[in-house]
mmCIF file of C-alpha atoms in Angstrom:
data_model
loop_
_atom_site.group_PDB
_atom_site.id
_atom_site.type_symbol
_atom_site.label_atom_id
_atom_site.label_comp_id
_atom_site.label_asym_id
_atom_site.label_seq_id
_atom_site.Cartn_x
_atom_site.Cartn_y
_atom_site.Cartn_z
ATOM 1 C CA UNK Z 4 7.555 6.735 13.180
ATOM 2 C CA UNK Z 5 4.189 5.117 12.312
ATOM 3 C CA UNK Z 6 3.870 3.084 15.333
ATOM 4 C CA UNK Z 7 3.842 -0.227 13.359
ATOM 5 C CA UNK Z 8 6.821 -2.445 14.188
ATOM 6 C CA UNK Z 9 8.310 -5.065 11.787
ATOM 7 C CA UNK Z 10 11.119 -7.604 12.388
ATOM 8 C CA UNK Z 11 13.437 -8.417 10.924
ATOM 9 C CA UNK Z 12 14.421 -5.557 8.702
ATOM 10 C CA UNK Z 13 16.619 -7.612 6.719
ATOM 11 C CA UNK Z 14 16.829 -11.196 6.055
ATOM 12 C CA UNK Z 15 18.694 -13.564 3.707
ATOM 13 C CA UNK Z 16 18.077 -17.138 3.061
ATOM 14 C CA UNK Z 17 18.170 -19.906 0.638
ATOM 15 C CA UNK Z 18 15.700 -21.454 -1.797
ATOM 16 C CA UNK Z 19 13.519 -24.045 -0.203
ATOM 17 C CA UNK Z 20 13.749 -22.588 3.239
ATOM 18 C CA UNK Z 21 11.077 -21.116 5.605
ATOM 19 C CA UNK Z 22 10.955 -17.785 7.265
ATOM 20 C CA UNK Z 23 8.613 -15.832 9.519
ATOM 21 C CA UNK Z 24 8.141 -12.078 9.566
ATOM 22 C CA UNK Z 25 6.672 -10.356 12.564
ATOM 23 C CA UNK Z 26 4.585 -7.286 12.812
ATOM 24 C CA UNK Z 27 3.198 -5.316 15.840
ATOM 25 C CA UNK Z 28 0.350 -2.914 14.995
ATOM 26 C CA UNK Z 29 -0.040 0.462 16.325
ATOM 27 C CA UNK Z 30 -1.442 0.575 19.738
ATOM 28 C CA UNK Z 31 -5.272 0.433 19.459
ATOM 29 C CA UNK Z 32 -5.317 -0.883 15.807
ATOM 30 C CA UNK Z 33 -7.220 -4.135 15.337
ATOM 31 C CA UNK Z 34 -6.492 -4.826 11.891
ATOM 32 C CA UNK Z 35 -3.123 -5.946 10.118
ATOM 33 C CA UNK Z 36 -2.540 -6.204 6.453
ATOM 34 C CA UNK Z 37 0.334 -7.811 4.675
ATOM 35 C CA UNK Z 38 1.496 -6.410 1.347
ATOM 36 C CA UNK Z 39 4.387 -7.600 -0.822
ATOM 37 C CA UNK Z 40 6.281 -5.084 -2.833
ATOM 38 C CA UNK Z 41 8.567 -6.129 -5.777
ATOM 39 C CA UNK Z 42 9.986 -4.000 -8.593
ATOM 40 C CA UNK Z 43 7.331 -4.632 -11.164
ATOM 41 C CA UNK Z 44 4.327 -5.397 -9.186
ATOM 42 C CA UNK Z 45 3.966 -2.430 -6.862
ATOM 43 C CA UNK Z 46 2.209 -3.092 -3.704
ATOM 44 C CA UNK Z 47 0.315 -6.381 -3.791
ATOM 45 C CA UNK Z 48 -2.301 -7.089 -1.197
ATOM 46 C CA UNK Z 49 -1.669 -10.585 0.452
ATOM 47 C CA UNK Z 50 -3.875 -10.907 3.461
ATOM 48 C CA UNK Z 51 -5.790 -9.070 6.124
ATOM 49 C CA UNK Z 52 -6.644 -9.933 9.796
ATOM 50 C CA UNK Z 53 -8.986 -8.316 12.254
ATOM 51 C CA UNK Z 54 -9.053 -9.016 15.776
ATOM 52 C CA UNK Z 55 -7.414 -12.486 15.478
ATOM 53 C CA UNK Z 56 -9.680 -13.482 12.325
ATOM 54 C CA UNK Z 57 -8.771 -13.523 8.805
ATOM 55 C CA UNK Z 58 -10.968 -10.788 7.020
ATOM 56 C CA UNK Z 59 -9.574 -10.718 3.407
ATOM 57 C CA UNK Z 60 -7.526 -12.512 1.230
ATOM 58 C CA UNK Z 61 -5.502 -11.156 -1.771
ATOM 59 C CA UNK Z 62 -2.963 -12.789 -4.100
ATOM 60 C CA UNK Z 63 -1.182 -14.831 -1.227
ATOM 61 C CA UNK Z 64 0.461 -18.027 -2.428
ATOM 62 C CA UNK Z 65 -0.489 -21.323 -0.716
ATOM 63 C CA UNK Z 66 3.219 -21.491 0.312
ATOM 64 C CA UNK Z 67 2.505 -18.523 2.374
ATOM 65 C CA UNK Z 68 0.239 -18.407 5.612
ATOM 66 C CA UNK Z 69 -0.405 -15.825 8.223
ATOM 67 C CA UNK Z 70 -2.068 -15.482 11.532
ATOM 68 C CA UNK Z 71 -2.959 -12.734 14.149
ATOM 69 C CA UNK Z 72 -2.491 -13.575 17.716
ATOM 70 C CA UNK Z 73 -4.598 -12.553 20.735
ATOM 71 C CA UNK Z 74 -2.097 -9.724 21.581
ATOM 72 C CA UNK Z 75 -2.964 -8.423 17.943
ATOM 73 C CA UNK Z 76 0.648 -9.011 16.548
ATOM 74 C CA UNK Z 77 0.846 -10.899 13.196
ATOM 75 C CA UNK Z 78 3.145 -13.119 11.624
ATOM 76 C CA UNK Z 79 3.606 -14.038 8.029
ATOM 77 C CA UNK Z 80 5.086 -17.329 7.145
ATOM 78 C CA UNK Z 81 6.829 -17.973 3.915
ATOM 79 C CA UNK Z 82 7.671 -21.526 3.086
ATOM 80 C CA UNK Z 83 9.596 -23.501 0.147
ATOM 81 C CA UNK Z 84 10.902 -20.117 -0.731
ATOM 82 C CA UNK Z 85 11.787 -19.373 -4.363
ATOM 83 C CA UNK Z 86 14.095 -16.747 -5.940
ATOM 84 C CA UNK Z 87 10.949 -14.884 -7.126
ATOM 85 C CA UNK Z 88 9.816 -14.476 -3.304
ATOM 86 C CA UNK Z 89 12.613 -11.875 -2.841
ATOM 87 C CA UNK Z 90 10.783 -8.677 -2.076
ATOM 88 C CA UNK Z 91 10.012 -6.082 0.553
ATOM 89 C CA UNK Z 92 7.218 -7.189 2.763
ATOM 90 C CA UNK Z 93 5.048 -4.543 4.361
ATOM 91 C CA UNK Z 94 2.834 -4.834 7.436
ATOM 92 C CA UNK Z 95 0.180 -2.113 7.807
ATOM 93 C CA UNK Z 96 -2.423 -1.535 10.619
ATOM 94 C CA UNK Z 97 -5.638 0.323 10.954
ATOM 95 C CA UNK Z 98 -8.344 0.903 13.659
ATOM 96 C CA UNK Z 99 -11.312 -0.931 12.341
ATOM 97 C CA UNK Z 100 -10.422 -3.019 9.508
ATOM 98 C CA UNK Z 101 -12.321 -1.138 6.850
ATOM 99 C CA UNK Z 102 -10.701 0.284 3.843
ATOM 100 C CA UNK Z 103 -12.651 3.618 3.666
ATOM 101 C CA UNK Z 104 -12.604 4.878 7.224
ATOM 102 C CA UNK Z 105 -8.998 6.075 7.504
ATOM 103 C CA UNK Z 106 -5.392 5.862 7.117
ATOM 104 C CA UNK Z 107 -3.206 2.640 6.772
ATOM 105 C CA UNK Z 108 -0.235 2.801 8.823
ATOM 106 C CA UNK Z 109 2.706 1.048 7.176
ATOM 107 C CA UNK Z 110 5.789 -0.467 9.112
ATOM 108 C CA UNK Z 111 9.280 -0.026 7.704
ATOM 109 C CA UNK Z 112 9.143 -3.455 5.899
ATOM 110 C CA UNK Z 113 11.188 -6.532 6.035
ATOM 111 C CA UNK Z 114 13.228 -7.081 2.976
ATOM 112 C CA UNK Z 115 13.719 -10.661 2.209
ATOM 113 C CA UNK Z 116 16.410 -11.836 -0.237
ATOM 114 C CA UNK Z 117 16.333 -15.558 -1.420
ATOM 115 C CA UNK Z 118 19.452 -16.591 -2.868
ATOM 116 C CA UNK N 23 -11.303 -1.783 -6.245
ATOM 117 C CA UNK N 24 -10.092 -5.171 -6.953
ATOM 118 C CA UNK N 25 -8.445 -3.991 -10.092
ATOM 119 C CA UNK N 26 -6.587 -0.571 -10.126
ATOM 120 C CA UNK N 27 -4.600 0.543 -13.185
ATOM 121 C CA UNK N 28 -2.227 3.455 -12.775
ATOM 122 C CA UNK N 29 -0.235 5.482 -15.238
ATOM 123 C CA UNK N 30 2.174 6.549 -16.276
ATOM 124 C CA UNK N 31 4.653 4.367 -14.581
ATOM 125 C CA UNK N 32 7.299 6.994 -14.694
ATOM 126 C CA UNK N 33 6.997 10.728 -14.850
ATOM 127 C CA UNK N 34 9.875 13.186 -15.228
ATOM 128 C CA UNK N 35 9.089 16.915 -14.730
ATOM 129 C CA UNK N 36 11.295 20.099 -14.335
ATOM 130 C CA UNK N 37 11.077 21.944 -10.998
ATOM 131 C CA UNK N 38 7.813 24.240 -11.011
ATOM 132 C CA UNK N 39 6.031 22.212 -13.526
ATOM 133 C CA UNK N 40 2.815 20.324 -12.742
ATOM 134 C CA UNK N 41 2.384 16.562 -12.653
ATOM 135 C CA UNK N 42 -0.585 14.506 -13.135
ATOM 136 C CA UNK N 43 -1.175 10.775 -12.131
ATOM 137 C CA UNK N 44 -4.086 8.733 -13.337
ATOM 138 C CA UNK N 45 -5.930 5.837 -11.941
ATOM 139 C CA UNK N 46 -8.946 3.791 -13.070
ATOM 140 C CA UNK N 47 -10.900 1.130 -10.909
ATOM 141 C CA UNK N 48 -13.094 -1.637 -11.873
ATOM 142 C CA UNK N 49 -15.737 -1.906 -9.041
ATOM 143 C CA UNK N 50 -18.344 0.737 -9.422
ATOM 144 C CA UNK N 51 -19.239 0.459 -5.848
ATOM 145 C CA UNK N 52 -15.964 1.728 -4.664
ATOM 146 C CA UNK N 53 -16.263 4.926 -2.431
ATOM 147 C CA UNK N 54 -13.033 5.889 -1.198
ATOM 148 C CA UNK N 55 -9.771 6.640 -3.177
ATOM 149 C CA UNK N 56 -6.501 7.410 -1.247
ATOM 150 C CA UNK N 57 -3.111 8.426 -2.740
ATOM 151 C CA UNK N 58 0.156 7.229 -0.921
ATOM 152 C CA UNK N 59 3.678 8.508 -1.275
ATOM 153 C CA UNK N 60 6.708 6.479 -0.912
ATOM 154 C CA UNK N 61 10.042 8.172 -0.674
ATOM 155 C CA UNK N 62 13.229 6.075 -1.479
ATOM 156 C CA UNK N 63 13.719 3.481 1.223
ATOM 157 C CA UNK N 64 10.726 4.642 3.306
ATOM 158 C CA UNK N 65 7.302 3.384 3.984
ATOM 159 C CA UNK N 66 4.152 4.398 2.013
ATOM 160 C CA UNK N 67 2.370 7.372 3.617
ATOM 161 C CA UNK N 68 -1.062 8.735 2.966
ATOM 162 C CA UNK N 69 -0.871 12.215 1.379
ATOM 163 C CA UNK N 70 -4.523 12.851 0.352
ATOM 164 C CA UNK N 71 -7.761 11.003 -0.241
ATOM 165 C CA UNK N 72 -11.106 11.586 -1.780
ATOM 166 C CA UNK N 73 -14.471 10.095 -0.955
ATOM 167 C CA UNK N 74 -17.093 9.406 -3.744
ATOM 168 C CA UNK N 75 -19.518 12.131 -2.703
ATOM 169 C CA UNK N 76 -17.124 14.707 -3.941
ATOM 170 C CA UNK N 77 -15.519 15.493 -6.965
ATOM 171 C CA UNK N 78 -12.281 17.365 -5.967
ATOM 172 C CA UNK N 79 -10.108 17.899 -2.817
ATOM 173 C CA UNK N 80 -7.219 20.154 -2.684
ATOM 174 C CA UNK N 81 -4.417 20.330 0.068
ATOM 175 C CA UNK N 82 -1.859 23.078 -0.677
ATOM 176 C CA UNK N 83 -0.052 21.999 -3.872
ATOM 177 C CA UNK N 84 -1.865 18.652 -4.357
ATOM 178 C CA UNK N 85 -5.235 17.861 -5.326
ATOM 179 C CA UNK N 86 -7.111 14.853 -6.302
ATOM 180 C CA UNK N 87 -10.085 14.761 -8.748
ATOM 181 C CA UNK N 88 -12.753 12.076 -9.188
ATOM 182 C CA UNK N 89 -15.002 10.957 -12.118
ATOM 183 C CA UNK N 90 -17.259 8.328 -10.761
ATOM 184 C CA UNK N 91 -19.021 7.668 -14.216
ATOM 185 C CA UNK N 92 -15.747 6.896 -15.979
ATOM 186 C CA UNK N 93 -14.328 5.383 -12.899
ATOM 187 C CA UNK N 94 -11.119 7.107 -12.771
ATOM 188 C CA UNK N 95 -9.360 9.595 -10.322
ATOM 189 C CA UNK N 96 -6.298 11.687 -10.620
ATOM 190 C CA UNK N 97 -3.600 13.236 -8.437
ATOM 191 C CA UNK N 98 -2.467 16.745 -9.523
ATOM 192 C CA UNK N 99 0.761 18.264 -8.025
ATOM 193 C CA UNK N 100 1.472 21.803 -8.881
ATOM 194 C CA UNK N 101 4.751 23.882 -8.562
ATOM 195 C CA UNK N 102 6.552 20.500 -8.382
ATOM 196 C CA UNK N 103 9.763 20.647 -5.926
ATOM 197 C CA UNK N 104 12.742 18.053 -5.974
ATOM 198 C CA UNK N 105 11.328 16.868 -2.560
ATOM 199 C CA UNK N 106 8.169 15.632 -4.522
ATOM 200 C CA UNK N 107 10.236 13.093 -6.114
ATOM 201 C CA UNK N 108 8.893 9.618 -4.933
ATOM 202 C CA UNK N 109 6.637 6.692 -5.896
ATOM 203 C CA UNK N 110 3.155 7.318 -5.892
ATOM 204 C CA UNK N 111 0.539 4.898 -5.307
ATOM 205 C CA UNK N 112 -3.088 5.255 -5.882
ATOM 206 C CA UNK N 113 -5.498 2.792 -4.304
ATOM 207 C CA UNK N 114 -9.297 1.655 -3.822
ATOM 208 C CA UNK N 115 -11.085 -0.707 -1.678
ATOM 209 C CA UNK N 116 -11.530 -4.470 -2.485
ATOM 210 C CA UNK N 117 -14.821 -5.781 -3.030
ATOM 211 C CA UNK N 118 -15.500 -6.256 0.457
ATOM 212 C CA UNK N 119 -14.461 -2.832 1.467
ATOM 213 C CA UNK N 120 -11.929 -4.168 4.028
ATOM 214 C CA UNK N 121 -8.521 -3.741 2.262
ATOM 215 C CA UNK N 122 -6.857 -1.392 -0.270
ATOM 216 C CA UNK N 123 -5.787 -2.580 -3.551
ATOM 217 C CA UNK N 124 -3.016 -0.569 -4.807
ATOM 218 C CA UNK N 125 -1.893 0.358 -8.335
ATOM 219 C CA UNK N 126 1.533 -0.276 -9.587
ATOM 220 C CA UNK N 127 2.902 2.961 -8.813
ATOM 221 C CA UNK N 128 4.281 6.103 -10.564
ATOM 222 C CA UNK N 129 7.908 7.095 -10.087
ATOM 223 C CA UNK N 130 7.971 10.864 -10.177
ATOM 224 C CA UNK N 131 11.232 12.530 -10.758
ATOM 225 C CA UNK N 132 11.595 16.475 -10.456
ATOM 226 C CA UNK N 133 14.706 17.974 -11.593
ATOM 227 C CA UNK N 134 15.967 21.223 -10.494
#
């Protein structure tokens, strides 16, 4: 158990809909990262938050947005869903929001299926 | 970081053989190179990492080598076992040094 909690574990929805994925980081970790894992694209970095502020942006679509709340949990909002958005969405956390100071701890992921 | 290329995408070996996975990165300022292992249906987990001030690091049957001049680093697994079967990801920091950019992964299959 990494200490990172993601909900829901599975989600099935239709094209055009909107969903929210939730992540609680490990106790004491200030930074949250969102990654998308699809079969042919590996682990794609979407966005990073540190202590409530956006710190880095990756390949996140305009239809997607995220935020980190004062209690440090984070939500990833996916809207106007398309079939190609079907993927496993991972949240990860780290203590200080720097890539080179230690391990990223991943949650179990939220599997999104868009029909 | 920013662009991390990983190959091969799949690798099949016999139990007891060695396996080597290679990655290249584009940002010469990158200074940290971790490897993550993802077993089927599980989350990625860190197995070994190397910083730019060393050329090699070993941990039992796994080792990582770094060539900063050529901007590539490799994962070496010796005496492979069936439980080594997994997807392996290399990574490097983004330009800001705040997030990890991952390669597309290598699916390693070890047959007994």
